[in-house]
Amino acid sequence: MARIAVIAHSHAGSNMSLAGAVAEGAAKEGNDHDVRLLRVADIRGDEALARAPHTGALFTERVAPHPVATLDDLVWADAIILGSGTRFGGMAASMRHFLEGASGLWMNGVLQGKVGAAFSTASSPHGGMEQTVHDLLTAMMHFGMLIVSPGYADPVQFRASSPYGPVAQAGGPEGLMPTDGDLEAARFTGALVARTAARLSPAEPTA
């Protein structure tokens, strides 16, 4: 059994859709895995996002219902999978704020040895989504986490996604959502992380 936290920042639901597929893949890998699908609170607050003229209704419908991640979720998890939309070639400020808030965990090595993976979306084909994945993975390495990347271990990786982590062209002015191929690749990565975390998790003591 492994405890897996999938934590995403999303404005209009496209990145949360990818997060949902990651969580689905992790949960289906084994009946005993405990998977939490969570969102990072935006630094502007839910009310401001809900009032946004183009994305407010989508935020309210697709993102707001998910629980907000806390530092306790990071401590609880054996594996942490982070996702963020791309902002000028890196993670969103709200995700950065969340991770910087975990500096106490960093100082005490609490996340050392936990499994980590990342995913991202961008509104154009070359909008920096892979760079955002690297940005998230770099932060995880500073915490001492063990990085899992999908590589090309499944045929879907040759049709969609990235060897570094699930990515998708999504969001933007047209409101694009991840394709079926993107979601399939995300499910593969979720399952891969679950298998890895289960192998590394200590066995439950027997009576």
C-alpha positions as YAML, in Angstrom:
chain: A
units: angstrom
residues:
- id: 1
  name: MET
  ca: [0.00, 0.00, 0.00]
- id: 2
  name: ALA
  ca: [1.19, 3.51, -0.80]
- id: 3
  name: ARG
  ca: [-0.17, 6.93, 0.10]
- id: 4
  name: ILE
  ca: [-0.14, 9.23, -2.93]
- id: 5
  name: ALA
  ca: [-0.92, 12.95, -3.08]
- id: 6
  name: VAL
  ca: [-1.66, 14.46, -6.49]
- id: 7
  name: ILE
  ca: [-1.52, 18.23, -6.02]
- id: 8
  name: ALA
  ca: [-2.32, 20.66, -8.83]
- id: 9
  name: HIS
  ca: [-2.73, 24.37, -9.38]
- id: 10
  name: SER
  ca: [-5.42, 25.20, -11.91]
- id: 11
  name: HIS
  ca: [-7.51, 28.22, -12.92]
- id: 12
  name: ALA
  ca: [-10.08, 26.80, -15.33]
- id: 13
  name: GLY
  ca: [-9.75, 23.05, -14.91]
- id: 14
  name: SER
  ca: [-7.45, 21.97, -17.73]
- id: 15
  name: ASN
  ca: [-4.54, 21.19, -15.42]
- id: 16
  name: MET
  ca: [-6.93, 19.70, -12.86]
- id: 17
  name: SER
  ca: [-8.21, 17.39, -15.60]
- id: 18
  name: LEU
  ca: [-4.67, 16.10, -16.13]
- id: 19
  name: ALA
  ca: [-4.31, 15.74, -12.36]
- id: 20
  name: GLY
  ca: [-7.47, 13.67, -12.24]
- id: 21
  name: ALA
  ca: [-6.07, 11.25, -14.82]
- id: 22
  name: VAL
  ca: [-2.81, 10.95, -12.86]
- id: 23
  name: ALA
  ca: [-4.78, 10.17, -9.70]
- id: 24
  name: GLU
  ca: [-6.95, 7.67, -11.57]
- id: 25
  name: GLY
  ca: [-3.89, 5.80, -12.83]
- id: 26
  name: ALA
  ca: [-2.40, 5.69, -9.35]
- id: 27
  name: ALA
  ca: [-5.61, 4.46, -7.76]
- id: 28
  name: LYS
  ca: [-6.20, 1.71, -10.33]
- id: 29
  name: GLU
  ca: [-2.67, 0.35, -10.01]
- id: 30
  name: GLY
  ca: [-3.60, -1.33, -6.74]
- id: 31
  name: ASN
  ca: [-6.75, -1.55, -4.68]
- id: 32
  name: ASP
  ca: [-4.90, -0.73, -1.48]
- id: 33
  name: HIS
  ca: [-3.37, 2.59, -2.57]
- id: 34
  name: ASP
  ca: [-4.71, 5.69, -0.84]
- id: 35
  name: VAL
  ca: [-4.82, 8.56, -3.34]
- id: 36
  name: ARG
  ca: [-5.69, 12.18, -2.58]
- id: 37
  name: LEU
  ca: [-6.51, 14.60, -5.42]
- id: 38
  name: LEU
  ca: [-5.90, 18.10, -4.13]
- id: 39
  name: ARG
  ca: [-5.53, 21.67, -5.34]
- id: 40
  name: VAL
  ca: [-3.17, 24.45, -4.40]
- id: 41
  name: ALA
  ca: [-4.96, 27.54, -3.17]
- id: 42
  name: ASP
  ca: [-4.42, 30.51, -5.48]
- id: 43
  name: ILE
  ca: [-2.74, 33.46, -3.79]
- id: 44
  name: ARG
  ca: [-5.54, 35.73, -5.03]
- id: 45
  name: GLY
  ca: [-8.21, 33.71, -3.24]
- id: 46
  name: ASP
  ca: [-11.15, 31.64, -4.47]
- id: 47
  name: GLU
  ca: [-13.54, 34.59, -4.60]
- id: 48
  name: ALA
  ca: [-11.31, 36.51, -7.00]
- id: 49
  name: LEU
  ca: [-10.94, 33.49, -9.29]
- id: 50
  name: ALA
  ca: [-14.68, 32.81, -9.23]
- id: 51
  name: ARG
  ca: [-15.30, 36.40, -10.42]
- id: 52
  name: ALA
  ca: [-12.82, 36.19, -13.33]
- id: 53
  name: PRO
  ca: [-14.76, 37.06, -16.52]
- id: 54
  name: HIS
  ca: [-13.58, 34.21, -18.74]
- id: 55
  name: THR
  ca: [-12.62, 31.46, -16.33]
- id: 56
  name: GLY
  ca: [-14.65, 32.09, -13.17]
- id: 57
  name: ALA
  ca: [-17.46, 29.64, -13.91]
- id: 58
  name: LEU
  ca: [-14.95, 26.97, -14.94]
- id: 59
  name: PHE
  ca: [-12.97, 27.45, -11.73]
- id: 60
  name: THR
  ca: [-16.13, 27.14, -9.67]
- id: 61
  name: GLU
  ca: [-17.23, 23.98, -11.49]
- id: 62
  name: ARG
  ca: [-13.97, 22.13, -12.11]
- id: 63
  name: VAL
  ca: [-11.45, 23.30, -9.52]
- id: 64
  name: ALA
  ca: [-13.08, 24.71, -6.38]
- id: 65
  name: PRO
  ca: [-14.77, 21.44, -5.30]
- id: 66
  name: HIS
  ca: [-11.39, 19.76, -4.72]
- id: 67
  name: PRO
  ca: [-9.85, 19.99, -1.22]
- id: 68
  name: VAL
  ca: [-7.03, 22.46, -0.73]
- id: 69
  name: ALA
  ca: [-3.62, 20.88, -0.12]
- id: 70
  name: THR
  ca: [-1.85, 21.51, 3.18]
- id: 71
  name: LEU
  ca: [1.63, 20.76, 4.44]
- id: 72
  name: ASP
  ca: [0.12, 17.85, 6.36]
- id: 73
  name: ASP
  ca: [-0.66, 16.21, 3.00]
- id: 74
  name: LEU
  ca: [3.03, 16.35, 2.09]
- id: 75
  name: VAL
  ca: [3.98, 14.72, 5.38]
- id: 76
  name: TRP
  ca: [1.28, 12.04, 4.97]
- id: 77
  name: ALA
  ca: [2.20, 10.99, 1.44]
- id: 78
  name: ASP
  ca: [4.70, 8.36, 0.36]
- id: 79
  name: ALA
  ca: [4.58, 9.87, -3.14]
- id: 80
  name: ILE
  ca: [3.84, 13.43, -4.23]
- id: 81
  name: ILE
  ca: [2.89, 14.31, -7.81]
- id: 82
  name: LEU
  ca: [2.80, 18.05, -8.49]
- id: 83
  name: GLY
  ca: [1.18, 19.79, -11.45]
- id: 84
  name: SER
  ca: [1.03, 23.40, -12.57]
- id: 85
  name: GLY
  ca: [0.03, 25.39, -15.57]
- id: 86
  name: THR
  ca: [2.96, 27.13, -17.24]
- id: 87
  name: ARG
  ca: [3.62, 30.76, -16.36]
- id: 88
  name: PHE
  ca: [6.40, 32.31, -18.45]
- id: 89
  name: GLY
  ca: [8.32, 29.04, -18.59]
- id: 90
  name: GLY
  ca: [7.86, 27.94, -14.98]
- id: 91
  name: MET
  ca: [5.40, 26.93, -12.31]
- id: 92
  name: ALA
  ca: [2.58, 29.23, -11.23]
- id: 93
  name: ALA
  ca: [3.33, 31.68, -8.42]
- id: 94
  name: SER
  ca: [0.74, 29.97, -6.22]
- id: 95
  name: MET
  ca: [2.51, 26.62, -6.52]
- id: 96
  name: ARG
  ca: [5.83, 28.31, -5.73]
- id: 97
  name: HIS
  ca: [4.21, 29.96, -2.71]
- id: 98
  name: PHE
  ca: [2.94, 26.58, -1.50]
- id: 99
  name: LEU
  ca: [6.35, 24.94, -1.84]
- id: 100
  name: GLU
  ca: [8.18, 27.83, -0.21]
- id: 101
  name: GLY
  ca: [5.75, 27.49, 2.67]
- id: 102
  name: ALA
  ca: [7.17, 24.00, 3.19]
- id: 103
  name: SER
  ca: [10.63, 25.32, 4.07]
- id: 104
  name: GLY
  ca: [10.29, 23.88, 7.57]
- id: 105
  name: LEU
  ca: [9.84, 20.42, 6.06]
- id: 106
  name: TRP
  ca: [12.89, 21.05, 3.88]
- id: 107
  name: MET
  ca: [15.03, 22.11, 6.84]
- id: 108
  name: ASN
  ca: [14.12, 18.98, 8.78]
- id: 109
  name: GLY
  ca: [14.38, 16.56, 5.85]
- id: 110
  name: VAL
  ca: [10.78, 15.44, 6.21]
- id: 111
  name: LEU
  ca: [10.30, 14.78, 2.48]
- id: 112
  name: GLN
  ca: [13.69, 13.08, 2.04]
- id: 113
  name: GLY
  ca: [13.27, 9.80, 0.18]
- id: 114
  name: LYS
  ca: [9.64, 10.29, -0.81]
- id: 115
  name: VAL
  ca: [8.75, 9.58, -4.44]
- id: 116
  name: GLY
  ca: [8.13, 12.60, -6.67]
- id: 117
  name: ALA
  ca: [6.82, 13.27, -10.17]
- id: 118
  name: ALA
  ca: [5.40, 16.26, -12.03]
- id: 119
  name: PHE
  ca: [3.07, 17.31, -14.85]
- id: 120
  name: SER
  ca: [2.13, 20.52, -16.62]
- id: 121
  name: THR
  ca: [0.00, 22.24, -19.23]
- id: 122
  name: ALA
  ca: [0.58, 25.25, -21.48]
- id: 123
  name: SER
  ca: [-1.71, 27.06, -23.87]
- id: 124
  name: SER
  ca: [0.52, 26.63, -26.94]
- id: 125
  name: PRO
  ca: [2.46, 23.64, -28.33]
- id: 126
  name: HIS
  ca: [5.81, 25.12, -27.31]
- id: 127
  name: GLY
  ca: [4.70, 27.22, -24.36]
- id: 128
  name: GLY
  ca: [7.27, 25.89, -21.91]
- id: 129
  name: MET
  ca: [5.38, 22.96, -20.38]
- id: 130
  name: GLU
  ca: [8.44, 20.70, -20.24]
- id: 131
  name: GLN
  ca: [10.40, 23.51, -18.59]
- id: 132
  name: THR
  ca: [7.64, 23.78, -15.99]
- id: 133
  name: VAL
  ca: [7.94, 20.06, -15.29]
- id: 134
  name: HIS
  ca: [11.68, 20.56, -14.78]
- id: 135
  name: ASP
  ca: [10.95, 23.51, -12.49]
- id: 136
  name: LEU
  ca: [8.72, 21.32, -10.31]
- id: 137
  name: LEU
  ca: [11.18, 18.43, -10.33]
- id: 138
  name: THR
  ca: [14.03, 20.75, -9.34]
- id: 139
  name: ALA
  ca: [12.08, 21.86, -6.28]
- id: 140
  name: MET
  ca: [11.47, 18.21, -5.39]
- id: 141
  name: MET
  ca: [15.17, 17.44, -5.65]
- id: 142
  name: HIS
  ca: [15.89, 20.22, -3.15]
- id: 143
  name: PHE
  ca: [13.59, 18.37, -0.75]
- id: 144
  name: GLY
  ca: [15.61, 15.19, -1.36]
- id: 145
  name: MET
  ca: [12.83, 13.35, -3.14]
- id: 146
  name: LEU
  ca: [13.31, 10.40, -5.50]
- id: 147
  name: ILE
  ca: [12.22, 11.39, -9.00]
- id: 148
  name: VAL
  ca: [10.14, 9.08, -11.18]
- id: 149
  name: SER
  ca: [9.82, 9.98, -14.87]
- id: 150
  name: PRO
  ca: [7.77, 8.05, -17.45]
- id: 151
  name: GLY
  ca: [10.50, 7.93, -20.08]
- id: 152
  name: TYR
  ca: [9.31, 5.80, -23.00]
- id: 153
  name: ALA
  ca: [8.26, 2.75, -21.02]
- id: 154
  name: ASP
  ca: [4.79, 2.69, -22.61]
- id: 155
  name: PRO
  ca: [3.74, 3.14, -26.27]
- id: 156
  name: VAL
  ca: [1.56, 6.13, -25.32]
- id: 157
  name: GLN
  ca: [4.75, 8.08, -24.62]
- id: 158
  name: PHE
  ca: [5.51, 8.09, -28.35]
- id: 159
  name: ARG
  ca: [2.09, 9.61, -29.11]
- id: 160
  name: ALA
  ca: [1.63, 12.13, -26.31]
- id: 161
  name: SER
  ca: [3.19, 13.57, -23.19]
- id: 162
  name: SER
  ca: [6.91, 13.91, -22.44]
- id: 163
  name: PRO
  ca: [9.62, 11.64, -21.05]
- id: 164
  name: TYR
  ca: [9.92, 14.00, -18.06]
- id: 165
  name: GLY
  ca: [6.28, 13.90, -17.00]
- id: 166
  name: PRO
  ca: [2.75, 14.25, -18.41]
- id: 167
  name: VAL
  ca: [2.21, 17.45, -20.40]
- id: 168
  name: ALA
  ca: [-0.62, 18.80, -22.53]
- id: 169
  name: GLN
  ca: [-1.49, 21.78, -24.64]
- id: 170
  name: ALA
  ca: [-4.48, 23.04, -22.70]
- id: 171
  name: GLY
  ca: [-6.13, 26.20, -21.43]
- id: 172
  name: GLY
  ca: [-5.53, 29.46, -23.25]
- id: 173
  name: PRO
  ca: [-8.12, 31.67, -24.96]
- id: 174
  name: GLU
  ca: [-9.77, 28.69, -26.65]
- id: 175
  name: GLY
  ca: [-10.19, 26.78, -23.42]
- id: 176
  name: LEU
  ca: [-8.45, 23.65, -24.70]
- id: 177
  name: MET
  ca: [-8.61, 20.51, -22.57]
- id: 178
  name: PRO
  ca: [-6.15, 17.60, -22.52]
- id: 179
  name: THR
  ca: [-6.71, 15.05, -25.30]
- id: 180
  name: ASP
  ca: [-7.49, 11.38, -24.74]
- id: 181
  name: GLY
  ca: [-3.83, 10.63, -25.45]
- id: 182
  name: ASP
  ca: [-2.70, 13.20, -22.88]
- id: 183
  name: LEU
  ca: [-4.98, 11.63, -20.27]
- id: 184
  name: GLU
  ca: [-3.81, 8.12, -21.10]
- id: 185
  name: ALA
  ca: [-0.19, 9.20, -20.63]
- id: 186
  name: ALA
  ca: [-1.11, 10.85, -17.33]
- id: 187
  name: ARG
  ca: [-2.75, 7.64, -16.11]
- id: 188
  name: PHE
  ca: [0.39, 5.71, -17.06]
- id: 189
  name: THR
  ca: [2.58, 8.03, -15.00]
- id: 190
  name: GLY
  ca: [0.21, 7.80, -12.03]
- id: 191
  name: ALA
  ca: [0.39, 4.01, -12.15]
- id: 192
  name: LEU
  ca: [4.17, 4.08, -12.48]
- id: 193
  name: VAL
  ca: [4.52, 6.30, -9.42]
- id: 194
  name: ALA
  ca: [2.16, 4.06, -7.45]
- id: 195
  name: ARG
  ca: [4.18, 0.95, -8.28]
- id: 196
  name: THR
  ca: [7.42, 2.66, -7.35]
- id: 197
  name: ALA
  ca: [6.09, 4.03, -4.07]
- id: 198
  name: ALA
  ca: [4.65, 0.64, -3.13]
- id: 199
  name: ARG
  ca: [8.02, -1.03, -3.65]
- id: 200
  name: LEU
  ca: [9.75, 1.56, -1.47]
- id: 201
  name: SER
  ca: [7.14, 1.72, 1.29]
- id: 202
  name: PRO
  ca: [7.93, -0.34, 4.38]
- id: 203
  name: ALA
  ca: [5.85, -3.46, 4.80]
- id: 204
  name: GLU
  ca: [3.05, -3.34, 7.34]
- id: 205
  name: PRO
  ca: [3.96, -5.26, 10.51]
- id: 206
  name: THR
  ca: [2.29, -8.62, 10.85]
- id: 207
  name: ALA
  ca: [0.63, -9.84, 14.03]
...
